Amino acid sequence: MAKTVLLIEDEPNITEAMRFILQRDGWSVSIHADGATALDAVDRVRPDVVVLDVMLPNRSGFLILRDIRAARQTRDLPVLMLTAKGQEKDRALAESYGVSHFMTKPFSNQEILARLQELTQP
Amino acid sequence: MIGFNLLLGVALVYVACLFAVAFWAERRARQGQESWLRSPLIYTLSLSIYCTAWTFYGAVGYAARSGLEYLTIYLGPTLVFVGWWWILRKLVRIGRLQRITSVADLISSRFGKSNALAVIVTLLAVVGTTPYIALQLQSVTLSFAAFAAANPSGWDLSDLDQTAFWVAAGLALFTILFGTRNLDANERHHGVVMAIAVEAVVKLIALLAVGIFVVWGVADGMGDMLARIDASTLVQSPVAPDRWVALTFLAGAAVICLPRMFQVIVVENSDERHLSTAAWAFPLYLMLMSLFVVPIAVIGLAELPAGSNPDLFVLSLPLSHGQGEVATLAFLGGFSSATSMVIVAAIALSTMVSNHVVMPLWLTLRREGATVSGDVRKVVLLSRRISIGGVLLLGYGYFRFSGGGAALASIGLISFAGVAQVLPALLGGIFWRGATRYGAGAGLIAGFLIWAYSFFLPSFGASPMMPATLLAEGPFGLGWLRPTALFGIEGMDPLVHAMFWSMLFNAGFFIAISLVTFPTPLERLQGAQIVNVFDHSGRARGWLGTKAETEDLLVMAQRILGPGDAQALFQQAAARQGSTGYLPEPTPEFVELLERELAGSVGAATAHAMVAQITGGAAVSVQDLLAVADETAQMREYSTQLELKSRELTQTARQLRDANAKLTDISIQKDAFLSQISHELRTPMTSIRSFSEILLDGDGLNEEATRRYSGIIHEESIRLTRLLDDLLDLSVLENGQVVLHRQDVLLRDVLDRAQSSAGGSALVGRAPGPDAPPGAARAPLRIERQPLAESVRLVTDGDRLAQVFINLISNARKYCQRDHPVLRIVPRVEGNLLTVDFIDNGRGIPEKSQQIIFEKFARLSDESAAGSAGLGLAICREIMLKLGGGIDYLPGQGGAAFRVTLPL
């Protein structure tokens, strides 16, 4: 059974590129673009892994991560964070909230696939 | 008969005796053997300076002219000493506790050390006393003249003119020698007082001798005398009750207010109890002095040729009967009366003039000019000596000027009435706490002016100062202001008239103005000290107290030192005294210790005043209070300085904080800017890299996908290029290196170009993806324009203006969250100003964000749907500034609204 990845990202072009490479790699891909309702999407989709952007409309990715870690069902859910800001303090902030892996844009397709595999290994 | 030289010789010997007595008394006092110098007898005798030459010679003249009225001059002081001696006691107590040096000093002290008041009183005293001194000089001259008249041979009448001068000079010498030995005016002048006492005895004996000679030598004993008195018209002269009341009042007032009387009653008093002796002895003395006045007057009128000066009956009667010895004794009596009055008056006046006029002036000059080296002590003594000379010179001048014309008694009365103006302020000051300096000043000035106008100046008759027309018709023809009939009251005796109006206005102004003005704090304190002088000084002296006082001291000390320190201090003291509790005995040592401790916190003077308040051991003097005031002022100044410093520090701190905040702000802005640039660059690069890797793999791609992904890469590289263009554009605009191409353009053309450019933007036509933000599927933006209003010609850079318009139209297209978005473009010309409003029908921009939309990367975070970097409005603003116009957000238009402004 294919593993599910929830992609929380608002840039349409990036979403499209990731959907393509993830599906090609055998993932079941769910996409959500709004920050405010991202947690509902997590509850609904119950993904195996989440790819989370930082700069999202209406709500920051950091706050979403914090809430994911605060809820009992999603406490151990692997979350890979992506950001275009790429500053050190953003990485530190993400790690303090308990991110599983932190990557800056632009990324290598191969690398992101490898990371997702890693994060979903039993 | 007695020649000039003999008389002069007797006078000189007498004067030499007085010098000797004074010198001897001074020496005794300095040797500490002053006990009997301070006896009640000496005190009472010294009061006899009330009986001047006016009383000695003038009373007889007065009786000869006006009958028994002369008695009022004795009645007034008698009433005061017998009936109101408690007023005198209060004055004496105040004088000693406050170290009062004169009437002027008392009034000034009472009303908060007001030197202006002191100057007024001094002036009043000088004006009131100068004629009186002149009167004494005149009496001496007249007495010489009486001898000359009795024995014309052996007299060089030209000498007479000089007599007054030499008498004045001699008196000045005596007064300076014995009146200014000590700096402290409050110090008693033993020599002077002793000499006066001797003179008091001489004049009493002299007058009694003349009286005895008259009754038993001229008349035939008491029986004959009484018969002759009964027969004379003198005692039958009509009695005017109003004049009697006025004169009695005047004499009573004068005995309190006259500077010389104040000097002997208050300043020279060494023991309050002497007053109780004086209360009966002084009236007795006055009675003896007045005993033979009527007999001498009656016999003089009867025996001496008509036209003889009744003021000289005392001399001329013995002379006419060949009694040279009695006459000489009478001469010495009159001489004593004159000299003792002049000496004391000169001391009293010089003290006032020196303390309240000369010294303040000198101090002012010294402060302004170069520093005068030397001892202030010397200056004070010199000033007092010069003042004595000045006072006597003034008296002599008045004597020469007035020509000795007026009758002795009338000059005396004028002086009395003038000096009596001090009475309301004096009595009010010591009995009424509500009296204020303004009230006192107003009363004094009003009384003084009315006295001068209605009594003093008219006494010269018509003179340059008071022309005859003014006397008869009043100033400016105002009859009701005639000096001798004020307010239309005619037919009043001039003295009663002047006394009535001056006292009415004096007391009236004093009370009324005191009621409507407020005393200064110092005035209030002094008022309380003086009015309640018996309460304050009645308590035990020295630092003797009870436990209750120690408790009070502890309470006070706790307030100042804090409870811990205060209790520790008291406990230690108690332990040292060997007592078990925490309250020590208030021994002098302890109280001094406490005072020192408190002084460390509140200043020495304040500490002393506070401790004194509780222990009651020492009255709080004016000096103490002034020192307290000084300390308080210093502390206030110090605290003001501290406050100033603290305010400066606060200000500096705020400036630093502001600067720091600004720096932090700039730093945050810079970080945000870099972060934004990073984001704006990385986002398209992410798509480009991702899609190019997909294309490179070529794995599972159909042709349609390949084309589509190449399109995205192409689109994103354009986006990147535009972003870089924007950044460079903004940088150029901000650094002012932009070149404008101004030309004549039509607004409509610029708008057309902008609309087509914005419409043709690659950004706008993009089809929304499956998860595109809400509103992305809306209808295309409709633009409403007003072509007629757009036919405005202007000279500007059309390309740059179009760039601004493009931005605004694109923004509306991107951000207007409506299914049917509409943008209205409204141009308007107002004066030489063109405004173009861009108003859409969206939600508008929240108020808090309206401030920041023109900042770089100010794209509102929740509206980042459209792919712009947020530099648009910042660029617009820079362009509009360069074009000489502006761009602003227009609040309250419903949707987002921008106004572009340009000068025409």
PDB file of C-alpha atoms in Angstrom, chain B residues 462-472:
ATOM      1  CA  ALA B 462       0.664 129.379  54.124  1.00  0.00           C
ATOM      2  CA  SER B 463       3.954 128.140  52.708  1.00  0.00           C
ATOM      3  CA  PRO B 464       5.305 126.989  49.337  1.00  0.00           C
ATOM      4  CA  MET B 465       4.365 123.443  50.260  1.00  0.00           C
ATOM      5  CA  MET B 466       0.838 124.418  51.222  1.00  0.00           C
ATOM      6  CA  PRO B 467      -0.275 127.635  49.458  1.00  0.00           C
ATOM      7  CA  ALA B 468      -2.951 129.841  50.970  1.00  0.00           C
ATOM      8  CA  THR B 469      -5.425 129.081  48.180  1.00  0.00           C
ATOM      9  CA  LEU B 470      -5.146 125.386  48.922  1.00  0.00           C
ATOM     10  CA  LEU B 471      -5.750 126.016  52.595  1.00  0.00           C
ATOM     11  CA  ALA B 472      -8.811 128.111  51.882  1.00  0.00           C
TER      12      ALA B 472
END
